[in-house]
Short mmCIF file of C-alpha atoms and ligand atoms in Angstrom, two decimals:
data_model
loop_
_atom_site.label_atom_id
_atom_site.label_comp_id
_atom_site.label_asym_id
_atom_site.label_seq_id
_atom_site.Cartn_x
_atom_site.Cartn_y
_atom_site.Cartn_z
CA MET A 62 143.44 119.38 136.38
CA THR A 63 145.79 121.41 134.12
CA ALA A 64 144.54 124.07 131.66
CA ALA A 65 145.64 121.82 128.79
CA GLU A 66 143.63 118.88 130.15
CA THR A 67 140.55 121.11 130.54
CA ALA A 68 140.99 122.50 127.00
CA ARG A 69 141.31 118.95 125.67
CA GLY A 70 138.20 118.00 127.61
CA LEU A 71 136.23 120.93 126.17
CA LEU A 72 137.32 119.97 122.66
CA GLU A 73 136.27 116.37 123.31
CA LEU A 74 132.85 117.55 124.49
CA THR A 75 132.18 118.99 121.00
CA ARG A 76 133.00 115.61 119.33
CA PRO A 77 135.10 117.35 116.66
CA VAL A 78 134.72 114.55 114.10
CA ASN A 79 130.94 115.04 114.21
CA VAL A 80 131.36 118.84 114.11
CA ILE A 81 133.46 118.60 110.95
CA ALA A 82 131.25 115.92 109.36
CA ALA A 83 127.99 117.80 109.97
CA SER A 84 129.58 121.04 108.71
CA VAL A 85 130.60 119.21 105.53
CA LEU A 86 127.00 118.05 105.10
CA THR A 87 125.74 121.65 105.24
CA CYS A 88 128.39 122.60 102.69
CA ILE A 89 127.25 119.72 100.45
CA GLY A 90 123.65 120.95 100.76
CA ALA A 91 124.76 124.37 99.48
CA PHE A 92 127.04 122.78 96.87
CA VAL A 93 124.28 120.66 95.28
CA ALA A 94 122.09 123.78 95.31
CA GLY A 95 124.74 125.56 93.24
CA GLY A 96 125.56 128.01 96.01
CA LEU A 97 129.29 127.78 96.71
CA THR A 98 130.05 130.51 94.17
CA GLU A 99 126.71 132.33 94.17
CA ALA A 100 126.51 132.94 97.94
CA PRO A 101 129.89 132.12 99.54
CA VAL A 102 129.37 134.32 102.62
CA ALA A 103 125.97 132.77 103.37
CA VAL A 104 127.42 129.28 102.86
CA GLY A 105 130.31 130.08 105.19
CA SER A 106 127.94 131.34 107.88
CA ALA A 107 125.71 128.26 107.54
CA VAL A 108 128.67 125.89 107.74
CA ALA A 109 130.08 127.66 110.82
CA ALA A 110 126.63 127.79 112.47
CA THR A 111 126.24 124.06 111.92
CA GLY A 112 129.60 123.27 113.48
CA LEU A 113 128.89 125.46 116.50
CA ALA A 114 125.41 123.95 116.91
CA VAL A 115 126.71 120.39 116.76
CA GLY A 116 129.44 121.20 119.27
CA ALA A 117 126.87 122.83 121.54
CA GLY A 118 124.46 119.91 121.19
CA ASN A 119 127.13 117.36 121.98
CA ALA A 120 128.36 119.33 124.99
CA ILE A 121 124.89 119.77 126.49
CA ASN A 122 124.16 116.09 125.78
CA ASP A 123 127.20 115.07 127.83
CA TYR A 124 126.14 117.52 130.57
CA PHE A 125 122.69 115.94 130.86
CA ASP A 126 124.08 112.41 130.35
CA ARG A 127 126.86 112.71 132.94
CA GLU A 128 125.33 110.05 135.25
CA ILE A 129 124.57 107.64 132.36
CA ASP A 130 128.07 108.12 131.02
CA ARG A 131 129.57 107.14 134.39
CA ILE A 132 128.20 103.65 133.46
CA ASN A 133 128.31 103.64 129.66
CA GLN A 134 131.29 105.90 128.86
CA PRO A 135 133.38 106.63 132.02
CA GLU A 136 136.30 107.83 129.88
CA ARG A 137 134.37 110.88 128.66
CA ALA A 138 135.43 114.40 129.72
CA ILE A 139 132.83 114.98 132.48
CA PRO A 140 132.85 111.54 134.18
CA ARG A 141 136.67 111.48 134.15
CA GLY A 142 136.80 114.95 135.71
CA ALA A 143 138.49 116.85 132.86
CA VAL A 144 135.55 119.30 132.67
CA SER A 145 133.09 120.16 135.47
CA PRO A 146 129.36 119.74 134.73
CA ASN A 147 128.77 123.51 135.10
CA GLY A 148 131.82 124.23 132.94
CA ALA A 149 130.39 121.95 130.22
CA LEU A 150 126.99 123.67 130.45
CA ALA A 151 128.52 127.16 130.22
CA PHE A 152 130.64 126.06 127.25
CA SER A 153 127.54 124.71 125.52
CA VAL A 154 125.65 127.99 126.07
CA VAL A 155 128.50 130.00 124.52
CA LEU A 156 128.51 127.73 121.45
CA PHE A 157 124.72 127.91 121.14
CA LEU A 158 124.78 131.74 121.29
CA ALA A 159 127.48 131.86 118.61
CA ALA A 160 125.40 129.53 116.39
CA VAL A 161 122.34 131.77 116.87
CA GLY A 162 124.34 134.88 115.98
CA LEU A 163 125.59 133.39 112.72
CA SER A 164 122.21 131.86 111.81
CA LEU A 165 120.51 135.28 112.09
CA THR A 166 122.59 136.51 109.13
CA LEU A 167 120.96 133.89 106.83
CA PRO A 168 117.74 133.85 104.71
CA THR A 169 114.47 133.38 106.59
CA LEU A 170 114.03 129.66 105.87
CA ALA A 171 117.57 128.93 107.08
CA ILE A 172 116.88 130.92 110.25
CA ALA A 173 113.71 128.86 110.78
CA ILE A 174 115.60 125.56 110.35
CA ALA A 175 118.31 126.74 112.74
CA GLY A 176 115.73 127.84 115.30
CA VAL A 177 113.96 124.47 115.23
CA ASN A 178 117.27 122.61 115.37
CA LEU A 179 118.74 124.60 118.24
CA LEU A 180 115.61 124.08 120.35
CA ALA A 181 115.67 120.36 119.42
CA LEU A 182 119.31 120.05 120.46
CA ILE A 183 118.55 121.62 123.86
CA ALA A 184 115.46 119.45 124.40
CA TYR A 185 116.78 116.18 122.94
CA THR A 186 118.43 114.60 125.97
CA GLU A 187 115.96 115.61 128.70
CA VAL A 188 112.72 115.36 126.69
CA PHE A 189 113.05 113.05 123.69
CA LYS A 190 115.98 110.67 124.24
CA GLY A 191 114.06 108.35 126.58
CA LEU A 192 111.05 107.97 124.24
CA PRO A 193 111.25 104.76 122.15
CA GLY A 194 112.34 105.73 118.64
CA ILE A 195 111.41 109.40 119.07
CA GLY A 196 114.84 110.52 120.24
CA ASN A 197 116.44 108.49 117.45
CA ALA A 198 114.13 110.11 114.88
CA LEU A 199 114.98 113.57 116.17
CA VAL A 200 118.73 113.01 115.81
CA ALA A 201 118.09 111.54 112.35
CA TYR A 202 116.13 114.67 111.39
CA LEU A 203 118.90 116.90 112.77
CA VAL A 204 121.56 115.19 110.66
CA GLY A 205 119.36 115.20 107.54
CA SER A 206 118.45 118.84 108.11
CA THR A 207 122.04 119.93 107.51
CA PHE A 208 121.48 119.46 103.78
CA LEU A 209 118.27 121.52 103.97
CA PHE A 210 120.12 124.17 105.98
CA GLY A 211 122.84 124.44 103.35
CA GLY A 212 120.30 124.53 100.53
CA ALA A 213 118.19 127.13 102.37
CA ALA A 214 121.25 129.32 102.84
CA VAL A 215 121.41 129.68 99.04
CA GLY A 216 117.69 129.36 98.28
CA GLU A 217 117.45 125.95 96.56
CA LEU A 218 116.13 122.80 98.31
CA GLU A 219 115.26 120.20 95.64
CA ALA A 220 118.40 118.04 95.59
CA ALA A 221 119.12 118.75 99.27
CA SER A 222 115.74 117.27 100.20
CA VAL A 223 116.65 113.87 98.72
CA LEU A 224 120.02 113.86 100.50
CA CYS A 225 118.23 114.88 103.69
CA LEU A 226 116.02 111.79 103.57
CA LEU A 227 118.90 109.40 102.80
CA ALA A 228 121.04 110.79 105.62
CA ALA A 229 118.12 110.71 108.05
CA VAL A 230 117.37 107.04 107.36
CA ALA A 231 121.00 105.98 107.77
CA THR A 232 121.32 108.04 110.95
CA LEU A 233 118.11 106.58 112.38
CA THR A 234 119.56 103.11 111.80
CA ARG A 235 122.78 104.02 113.61
CA GLU A 236 120.99 105.70 116.51
CA ILE A 237 118.95 102.53 117.15
CA ILE A 238 122.12 100.41 117.08
CA LYS A 239 123.80 102.88 119.48
CA ASP A 240 120.85 102.49 121.86
CA VAL A 241 121.36 98.72 121.80
CA GLU A 242 125.01 99.37 122.70
CA ASP A 243 123.97 101.70 125.58
CA VAL A 244 121.12 99.60 126.97
CA ASP A 245 122.73 98.99 130.42
CA GLY A 246 123.28 102.65 131.31
CA ASP A 247 120.02 103.76 129.71
CA ARG A 248 118.07 101.12 131.70
CA ALA A 249 119.83 102.18 134.92
CA GLU A 250 118.69 105.75 134.25
CA GLY A 251 115.12 104.64 133.57
CA LEU A 252 115.19 105.54 129.88
CA ASN A 253 112.66 103.66 127.74
CA THR A 254 114.70 103.53 124.53
CA LEU A 255 113.60 101.36 121.59
CA PRO A 256 115.70 98.28 122.50
CA ILE A 257 114.46 98.51 126.08
CA ALA A 258 110.86 98.89 124.90
CA ILE A 259 110.77 96.12 122.22
CA GLY A 260 113.92 94.08 122.90
CA GLU A 261 117.42 94.35 121.49
CA ARG A 262 116.99 91.87 118.61
CA ARG A 263 113.73 93.43 117.41
CA ALA A 264 115.31 96.87 117.57
CA LEU A 265 118.23 95.65 115.45
CA LEU A 266 115.80 94.13 112.94
CA VAL A 267 113.97 97.49 112.71
CA ALA A 268 117.34 99.21 112.21
CA LEU A 269 118.37 96.77 109.45
CA PHE A 270 114.99 97.12 107.72
CA LEU A 271 115.33 100.92 107.68
CA LEU A 272 118.89 100.65 106.38
CA VAL A 273 117.80 98.37 103.52
CA ILE A 274 115.15 100.96 102.57
CA GLY A 275 117.84 103.65 102.55
CA VAL A 276 120.21 101.56 100.46
CA LEU A 277 117.48 100.71 97.94
CA ALA A 278 116.69 104.43 97.68
CA SER A 279 120.34 105.47 97.39
CA PRO A 280 120.42 105.50 93.53
CA LEU A 281 117.71 108.22 93.53
CA PRO A 282 120.09 111.22 93.29
CA TYR A 283 121.52 109.64 90.11
CA LEU A 284 118.14 108.57 88.68
CA LEU A 285 116.76 112.07 89.34
CA GLU A 286 119.82 113.46 87.51
CA PHE A 287 121.10 115.51 90.45
CA PHE A 288 124.38 113.59 90.28
CA GLY A 289 126.58 112.03 87.61
CA LEU A 290 127.65 108.38 87.33
CA ALA A 291 130.58 108.97 89.75
CA TYR A 292 127.95 109.05 92.49
CA LEU A 293 127.00 105.40 91.88
CA VAL A 294 130.68 104.40 91.68
CA VAL A 295 131.18 105.69 95.24
CA VAL A 296 127.78 105.16 96.86
CA ILE A 297 127.53 101.44 95.97
CA PRO A 298 130.63 100.57 98.06
CA ALA A 299 129.23 102.84 100.80
CA ASP A 300 125.94 100.91 100.66
CA LEU A 301 127.81 97.61 101.01
CA VAL A 302 129.78 98.91 104.02
CA MET A 303 126.58 100.14 105.65
CA LEU A 304 124.75 96.84 105.02
CA TYR A 305 127.71 94.92 106.47
CA ALA A 306 127.63 97.21 109.52
CA GLY A 307 123.90 96.65 109.97
CA MET A 308 124.34 92.88 109.97
CA ARG A 309 127.52 93.00 112.14
CA SER A 310 125.51 94.88 114.79
CA PHE A 311 123.61 91.71 115.71
CA ASP A 312 126.71 90.19 117.30
CA ASP A 313 128.70 93.38 118.02
CA PRO A 314 126.66 96.61 118.13
CA THR A 315 129.73 98.64 119.08
CA ALA A 316 131.62 97.56 115.97
CA GLY A 317 128.48 97.75 113.85
CA GLN A 318 127.62 101.35 114.73
CA SER A 319 131.23 102.42 114.29
CA VAL A 320 131.56 100.84 110.83
CA LEU A 321 128.18 102.28 109.89
CA LYS A 322 129.39 105.78 110.82
CA TYR A 323 132.29 105.54 108.38
CA GLY A 324 130.04 104.01 105.76
CA THR A 325 127.91 107.15 105.97
CA PHE A 326 131.05 109.29 105.61
CA LEU A 327 131.81 107.40 102.37
CA ALA A 328 128.23 108.05 101.26
CA ALA A 329 128.73 111.76 101.92
CA LEU A 330 131.83 111.58 99.72
CA ALA A 331 129.63 110.02 97.02
CA PHE A 332 127.39 113.10 97.18
CA ILE A 333 130.41 115.31 96.50
CA ALA A 334 131.76 113.07 93.71
CA GLY A 335 128.32 112.90 92.10
CA ARG A 336 127.88 116.69 92.06
CA VAL A 337 131.41 117.27 90.72
CA ASP A 338 130.76 114.69 87.97
CA GLU A 339 127.42 116.38 87.19
CA LEU A 340 129.18 119.73 86.80
CA LEU A 341 132.31 118.53 84.94
CA GLY A 342 130.96 115.48 83.07
CA ILE A 343 133.89 113.26 84.14
CA LEU A 344 132.17 109.84 83.78
C1 LIG B 211 121.87 105.32 102.10
C2 LIG B 211 122.65 106.60 102.06
C3 LIG B 211 123.28 106.99 100.76
C4 LIG B 211 122.76 107.35 103.19
C5 LIG B 211 123.50 108.64 103.32
C6 LIG B 211 124.25 108.61 104.64
C7 LIG B 211 124.82 109.92 105.10
C8 LIG B 211 125.54 110.78 104.13
C9 LIG B 211 124.67 110.22 106.41
C10 LIG B 211 125.26 111.42 107.08
C11 LIG B 211 125.87 110.97 108.42
C12 LIG B 211 126.86 111.98 108.93
C13 LIG B 211 128.09 112.16 108.09
C14 LIG B 211 126.56 112.68 110.07
C15 LIG B 211 127.44 113.74 110.61
C16 LIG B 211 127.98 113.37 112.01
C17 LIG B 211 126.91 113.51 113.08
C18 LIG B 211 126.62 114.86 113.60
C19 LIG B 211 126.21 112.42 113.47
C20 LIG B 211 125.10 112.47 114.50
O1 LIG B 211 125.68 112.26 115.79
C21 LIG B 211 124.79 111.72 116.73
C22 LIG B 211 125.46 110.49 117.32
O2 LIG B 211 124.58 109.86 118.23
C23 LIG B 211 126.71 110.89 118.07
O3 LIG B 211 127.32 109.70 118.49
P1 LIG B 211 128.85 109.48 118.06
O4 LIG B 211 128.95 109.60 116.57
O5 LIG B 211 129.17 108.07 118.55
O6 LIG B 211 129.64 110.55 118.78
C1 LIG B 212 121.94 122.85 110.98
C2 LIG B 212 121.95 123.21 112.42
C3 LIG B 212 121.77 124.64 112.82
C4 LIG B 212 122.11 122.23 113.34
C5 LIG B 212 122.37 120.81 112.99
C6 LIG B 212 122.56 120.02 114.25
C7 LIG B 212 123.03 118.63 113.99
C8 LIG B 212 123.53 118.20 112.64
C9 LIG B 212 123.02 117.76 115.02
C10 LIG B 212 123.53 116.37 114.86
C11 LIG B 212 123.06 115.45 115.91
C12 LIG B 212 123.54 115.84 117.30
C13 LIG B 212 124.88 116.45 117.50
C14 LIG B 212 122.75 115.61 118.34
C15 LIG B 212 123.14 116.05 119.73
C16 LIG B 212 122.69 115.05 120.77
C17 LIG B 212 123.47 113.74 120.71
C18 LIG B 212 124.94 113.74 120.87
C19 LIG B 212 122.78 112.64 120.52
C20 LIG B 212 123.40 111.32 120.67
O1 LIG B 212 123.77 111.23 122.00
P1 LIG B 212 123.26 110.01 122.95
O2 LIG B 212 121.97 109.46 122.45
O3 LIG B 212 123.31 110.49 124.35
O4 LIG B 212 124.38 108.93 122.69
P2 LIG B 212 125.92 109.15 123.01
O5 LIG B 212 126.06 110.33 123.94
O6 LIG B 212 126.39 107.86 123.65
O7 LIG B 212 126.58 109.42 121.67
MG1 LIG B 213 124.93 110.99 125.47
#
């Protein structure tokens, strides 16, 4: 294995798209709290801590999942041999320590959120992932908490709390669909995920029900006057993409969860557009 292949493998372990996306969510949490100009250093530290934590969480997840991934995802860095299991674990520890170091420079509430999240990321795969719905709910909380983390970094949580709930519901939906996609490897490893516990179709119905709740609640940031009209202009198409993804998952969970992921990215863009419109009065 060349150094370049190992470096590529280490980068893959972090799932850079998720690292960037989650970091943007933390930045949005600070942005809607009015913090980008008031506390730029704290926002920068929170964004960097989020990215490092997500990279660490993804790397340790692949370390613990290396046997499942030999069935479900053999092309991943550890099963294909690009990174050794111990190398992945050491890499994850370094990222976790860097996230802790940055988090300790933040206000107390942000430190508390980071502490809970970092412990949750370490415990997720070995403790919570195999519990029906519990592991999904923990990942959903972790994604939603990025908004709280960004808001806590600048001391304002009201708007961030609403975004937290919307992101958590959409993530919970996607996590359930992903478990339907992974049912073979998870069953081989003895994991009692939601689709294994209640059946794949019922799990998808639960996921779709949750998604409909989230979509129906999605106008709240506009109705509560956190965001301007531009938010609705962008979030309504995002809602339609997410609903399509939820329904597509019944015949193709792989396609459904992938389309849903990009629907949530469009929803995150709606948060940005809504806040900019609120500040500048564009629409
Ligand atoms: C209804 C409404 C308006 C919902 C808001 C949706 C929203 C903005 C959700 C945020 C989703 C997002 C951009 C998450 C960041 C990326 C991330 C860390 C996702 C969690 O990853 C866990 C996942 O299991 C990893 O699998 P994969 O993505 O396939 O690598
Ligand atoms: C704000 C701070 C300090 C931290 C935030 C941490 C965040 C946003 C975490 C996002 C969720 C995340 C990265 C969870 C890690 C575990 C993980 C990758 C769960 C999904 O993995 P599996 O259930 O094994 O499914 P796959 O490995 O097939 O994707
Ligand atoms: Mg995994």
